[in-house]
Coordinates of C-alpha atoms in Angstrom, one line a residue:
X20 CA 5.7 -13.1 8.8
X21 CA 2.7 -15.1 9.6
X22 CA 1.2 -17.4 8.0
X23 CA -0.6 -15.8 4.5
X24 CA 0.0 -11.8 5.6
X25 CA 2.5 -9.4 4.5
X26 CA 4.3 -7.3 7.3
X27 CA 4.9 -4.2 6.3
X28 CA 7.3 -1.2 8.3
X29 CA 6.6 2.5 7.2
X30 CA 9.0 5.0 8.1
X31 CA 8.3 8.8 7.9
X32 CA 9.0 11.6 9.6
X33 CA 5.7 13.3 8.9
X34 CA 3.4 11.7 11.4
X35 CA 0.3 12.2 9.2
X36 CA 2.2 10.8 6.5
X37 CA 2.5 7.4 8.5
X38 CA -1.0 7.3 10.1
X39 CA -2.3 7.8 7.3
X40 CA -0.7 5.2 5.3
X41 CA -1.0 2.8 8.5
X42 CA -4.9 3.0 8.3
X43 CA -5.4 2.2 5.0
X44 CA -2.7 -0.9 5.3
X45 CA -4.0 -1.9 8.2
X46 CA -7.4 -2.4 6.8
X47 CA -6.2 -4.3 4.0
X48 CA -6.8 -8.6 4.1
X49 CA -3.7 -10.1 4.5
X50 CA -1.5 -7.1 5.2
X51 CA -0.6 -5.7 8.7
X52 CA 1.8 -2.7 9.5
X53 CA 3.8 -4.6 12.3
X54 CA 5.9 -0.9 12.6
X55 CA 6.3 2.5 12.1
X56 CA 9.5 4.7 12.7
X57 CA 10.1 8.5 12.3
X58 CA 13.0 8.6 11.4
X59 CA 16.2 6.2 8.8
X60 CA 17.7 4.9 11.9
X61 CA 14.8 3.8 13.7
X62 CA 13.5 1.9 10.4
X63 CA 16.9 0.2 10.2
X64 CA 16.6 -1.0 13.6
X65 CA 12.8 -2.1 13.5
X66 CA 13.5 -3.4 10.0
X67 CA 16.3 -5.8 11.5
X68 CA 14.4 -7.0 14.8
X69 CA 11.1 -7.3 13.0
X70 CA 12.1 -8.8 9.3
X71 CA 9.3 -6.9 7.4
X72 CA 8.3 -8.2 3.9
X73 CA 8.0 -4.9 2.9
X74 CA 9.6 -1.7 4.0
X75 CA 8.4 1.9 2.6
X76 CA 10.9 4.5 3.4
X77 CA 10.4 7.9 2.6
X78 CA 13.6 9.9 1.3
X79 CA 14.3 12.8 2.9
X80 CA 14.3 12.0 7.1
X81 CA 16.6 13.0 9.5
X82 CA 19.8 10.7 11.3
X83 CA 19.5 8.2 8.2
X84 CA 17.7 9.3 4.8
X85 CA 15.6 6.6 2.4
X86 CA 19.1 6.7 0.3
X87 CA 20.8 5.4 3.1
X88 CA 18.1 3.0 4.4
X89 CA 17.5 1.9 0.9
X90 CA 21.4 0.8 1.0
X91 CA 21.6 -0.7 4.5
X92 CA 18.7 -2.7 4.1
X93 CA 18.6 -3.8 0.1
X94 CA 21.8 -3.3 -1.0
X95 CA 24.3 -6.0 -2.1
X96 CA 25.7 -6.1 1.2
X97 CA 22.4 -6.9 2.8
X98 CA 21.6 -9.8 4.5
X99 CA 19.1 -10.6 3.8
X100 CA 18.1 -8.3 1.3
X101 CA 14.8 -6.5 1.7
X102 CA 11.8 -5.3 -0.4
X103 CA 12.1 -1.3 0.5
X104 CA 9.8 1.0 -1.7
X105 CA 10.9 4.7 -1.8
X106 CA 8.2 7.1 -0.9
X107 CA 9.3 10.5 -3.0
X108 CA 7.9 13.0 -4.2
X109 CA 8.0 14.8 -7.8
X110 CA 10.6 17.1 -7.0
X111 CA 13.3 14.5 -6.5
X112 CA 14.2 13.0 -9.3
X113 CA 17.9 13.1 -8.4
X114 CA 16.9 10.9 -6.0
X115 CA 15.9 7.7 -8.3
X116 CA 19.1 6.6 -9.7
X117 CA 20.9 6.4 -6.6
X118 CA 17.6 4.7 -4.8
X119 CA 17.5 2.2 -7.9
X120 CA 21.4 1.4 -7.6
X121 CA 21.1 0.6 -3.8
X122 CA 18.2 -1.8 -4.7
X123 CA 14.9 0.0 -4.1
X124 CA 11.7 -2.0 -5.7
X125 CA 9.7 1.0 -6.5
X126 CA 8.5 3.8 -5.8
X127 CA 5.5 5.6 -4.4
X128 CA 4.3 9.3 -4.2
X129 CA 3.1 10.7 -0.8
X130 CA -0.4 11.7 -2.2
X131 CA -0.5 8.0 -3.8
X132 CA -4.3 6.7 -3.5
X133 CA -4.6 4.2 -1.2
X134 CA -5.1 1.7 -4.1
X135 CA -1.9 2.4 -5.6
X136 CA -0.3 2.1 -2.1
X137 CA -1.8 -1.3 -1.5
X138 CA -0.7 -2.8 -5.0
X139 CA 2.7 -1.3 -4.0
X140 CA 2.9 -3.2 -0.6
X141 CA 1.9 -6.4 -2.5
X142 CA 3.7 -6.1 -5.6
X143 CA 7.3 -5.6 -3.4
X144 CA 5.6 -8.9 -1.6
X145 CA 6.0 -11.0 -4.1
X146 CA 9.6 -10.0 -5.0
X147 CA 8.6 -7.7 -7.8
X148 CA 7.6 -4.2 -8.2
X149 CA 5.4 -1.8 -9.3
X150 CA 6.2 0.6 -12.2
X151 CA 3.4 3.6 -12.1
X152 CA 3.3 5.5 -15.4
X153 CA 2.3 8.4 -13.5
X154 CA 5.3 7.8 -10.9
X155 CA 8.1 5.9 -12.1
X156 CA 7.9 6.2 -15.7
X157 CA 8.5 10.2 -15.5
X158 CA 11.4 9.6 -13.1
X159 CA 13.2 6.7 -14.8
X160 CA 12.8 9.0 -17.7
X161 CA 16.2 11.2 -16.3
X162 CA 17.8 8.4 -16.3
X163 CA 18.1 8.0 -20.3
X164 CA 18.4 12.1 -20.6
X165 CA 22.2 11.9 -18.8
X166 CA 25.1 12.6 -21.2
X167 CA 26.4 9.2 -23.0
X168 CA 22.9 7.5 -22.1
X169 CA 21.4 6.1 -25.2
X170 CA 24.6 5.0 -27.2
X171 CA 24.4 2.2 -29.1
X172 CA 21.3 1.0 -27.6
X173 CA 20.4 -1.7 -30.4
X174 CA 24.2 -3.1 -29.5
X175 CA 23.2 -2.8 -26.2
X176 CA 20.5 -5.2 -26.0
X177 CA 22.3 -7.3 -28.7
X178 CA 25.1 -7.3 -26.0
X179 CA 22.8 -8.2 -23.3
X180 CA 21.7 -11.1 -24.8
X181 CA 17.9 -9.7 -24.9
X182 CA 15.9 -11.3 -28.2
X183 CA 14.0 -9.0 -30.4
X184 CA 10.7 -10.0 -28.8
X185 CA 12.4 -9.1 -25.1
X186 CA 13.3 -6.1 -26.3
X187 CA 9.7 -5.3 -27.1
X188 CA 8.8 -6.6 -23.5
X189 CA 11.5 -4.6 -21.7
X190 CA 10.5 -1.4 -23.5
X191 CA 6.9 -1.6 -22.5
X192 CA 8.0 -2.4 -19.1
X193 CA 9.9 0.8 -19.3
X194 CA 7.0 2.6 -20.3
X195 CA 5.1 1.1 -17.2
X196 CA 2.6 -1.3 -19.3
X197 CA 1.2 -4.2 -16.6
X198 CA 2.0 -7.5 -17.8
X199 CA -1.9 -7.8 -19.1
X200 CA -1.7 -4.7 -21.4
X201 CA 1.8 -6.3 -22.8
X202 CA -0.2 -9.3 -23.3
X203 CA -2.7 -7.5 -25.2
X204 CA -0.5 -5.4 -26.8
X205 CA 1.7 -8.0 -28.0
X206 CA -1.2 -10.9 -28.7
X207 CA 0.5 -13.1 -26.0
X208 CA -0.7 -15.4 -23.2
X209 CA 0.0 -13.9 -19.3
X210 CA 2.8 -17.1 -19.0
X211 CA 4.2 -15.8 -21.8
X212 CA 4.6 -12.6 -20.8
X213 CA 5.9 -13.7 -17.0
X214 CA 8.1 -16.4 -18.7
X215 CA 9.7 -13.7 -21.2
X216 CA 10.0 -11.1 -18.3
X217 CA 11.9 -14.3 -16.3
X218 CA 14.6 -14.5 -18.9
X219 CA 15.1 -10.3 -19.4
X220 CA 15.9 -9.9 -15.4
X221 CA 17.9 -13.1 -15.6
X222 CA 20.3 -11.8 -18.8
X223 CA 20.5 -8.3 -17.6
X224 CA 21.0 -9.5 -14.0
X225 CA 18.2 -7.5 -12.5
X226 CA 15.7 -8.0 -9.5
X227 CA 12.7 -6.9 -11.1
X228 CA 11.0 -4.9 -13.4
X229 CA 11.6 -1.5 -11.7
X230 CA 15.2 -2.8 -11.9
X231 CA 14.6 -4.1 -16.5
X232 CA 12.6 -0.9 -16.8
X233 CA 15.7 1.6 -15.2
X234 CA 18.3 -0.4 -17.3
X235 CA 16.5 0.1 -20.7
X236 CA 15.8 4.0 -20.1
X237 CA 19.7 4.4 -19.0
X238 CA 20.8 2.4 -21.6
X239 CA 18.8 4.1 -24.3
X240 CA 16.6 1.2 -25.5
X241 CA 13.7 3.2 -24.7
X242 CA 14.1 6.8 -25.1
X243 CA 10.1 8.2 -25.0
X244 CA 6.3 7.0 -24.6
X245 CA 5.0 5.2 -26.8

């Protein structure tokens, strides 16, 4: 990466898809698409040579799909690990969990507007994610409708060693509240919030908040919207 920009690598197999998303990244300050594949294994191999900060990988392509790519290149057997963002759609849900479990960072809709996909690229930047209530929210939402999700959940968090005022936090997260609406919401200071959301991926052992918000709707401490 040079100095101050964020190197992104889209892979698609729709070429509209990828020009389109190219444009409006590329006329971003401090962001620069440095390559675009159409198709898994060409983003694995460009991801390698080129060591993106930021790889968005749509699900279904051929040779290697965003599952796979997703594992390969953010998974614990990565090295390094990489920022990938799933681009889905709303008819694969089934998708999520396994995209989540190889370490995806968030998630993204095809028809995203091009200020979502920008705070998308930078949020996965910076190591963290986004979590869209109109994206994530309703996806991560399957996750805590599975059979034996939801059991025991105030043991759960008990277990986890989460206090009552991070369970508040992780639940809003979960609901896709940014950090400023938890800090209004809650009548707390922007530190506060990022220090409190600190120690919830550090107990749970998570990456980020895509990452706190999946473990609190598959593990029942959240169960609807507020």
């Amino acid at each position: 990466m040079a100095e101050g920009l964020i190197d992104v690598v889209i892979a698609d197999d729709q070429e509209l898809v990828r020009t389109g998303f190219e444009m409006i990244l590329d006329a971003q300050p401090g962001i620069r698409v440095v390559g675009v594949a159409g198709d898994g294994a060409e983003c694995v191999e460009l991801a390698r040579r080129l060591r993106p900060d930021v790889v968005l990988a749509d699900v279904r392509m051929p040779r290697l799909d965003g599952l796979e790519v997703t594992r390969v290149l953010a998974g614990p057997d990565a090295d390094p690990r990489m920022n990938v963002v799933v681009i889905t759609t709303f008819d694969q849900d089934d998708y999520v969990r396994d995209a989540l479990r190889f370490g995806a960072c968030g998630f993204l809709l095809k028809d995203a507007t091009p200020a979502l996909l920008v705070e998308a690229v930078r949020a996965a930047s910076r190591g963290d994610a986004l979590v869209s209530p109109a994206v994530t929210v309703r996806l991560l939402r399957r996750l805590g409708a599975r059979p034996g999700a939801g059991r025991g959940r105030a043991g759960t968090a008990e277990a986890a060693g989460l206090s009552s005022r991070e369970v508040e936090i992780v639940r809003l997260v979960a609901v896709g509240r940014t950090n400023q609406e938890i800090c209004d919401e809650l009548f707390l200071s922007l530190s506060s919030v990022k220090t409190y959301l600190g120690r919830i991926q550090t107990k749970l052992g998570v990456r980020n908040r895509v990452e706190a918000a999946a473990w609190a709707w598959e593990h029942g401490v959240v169960t609807s919207r507020p």
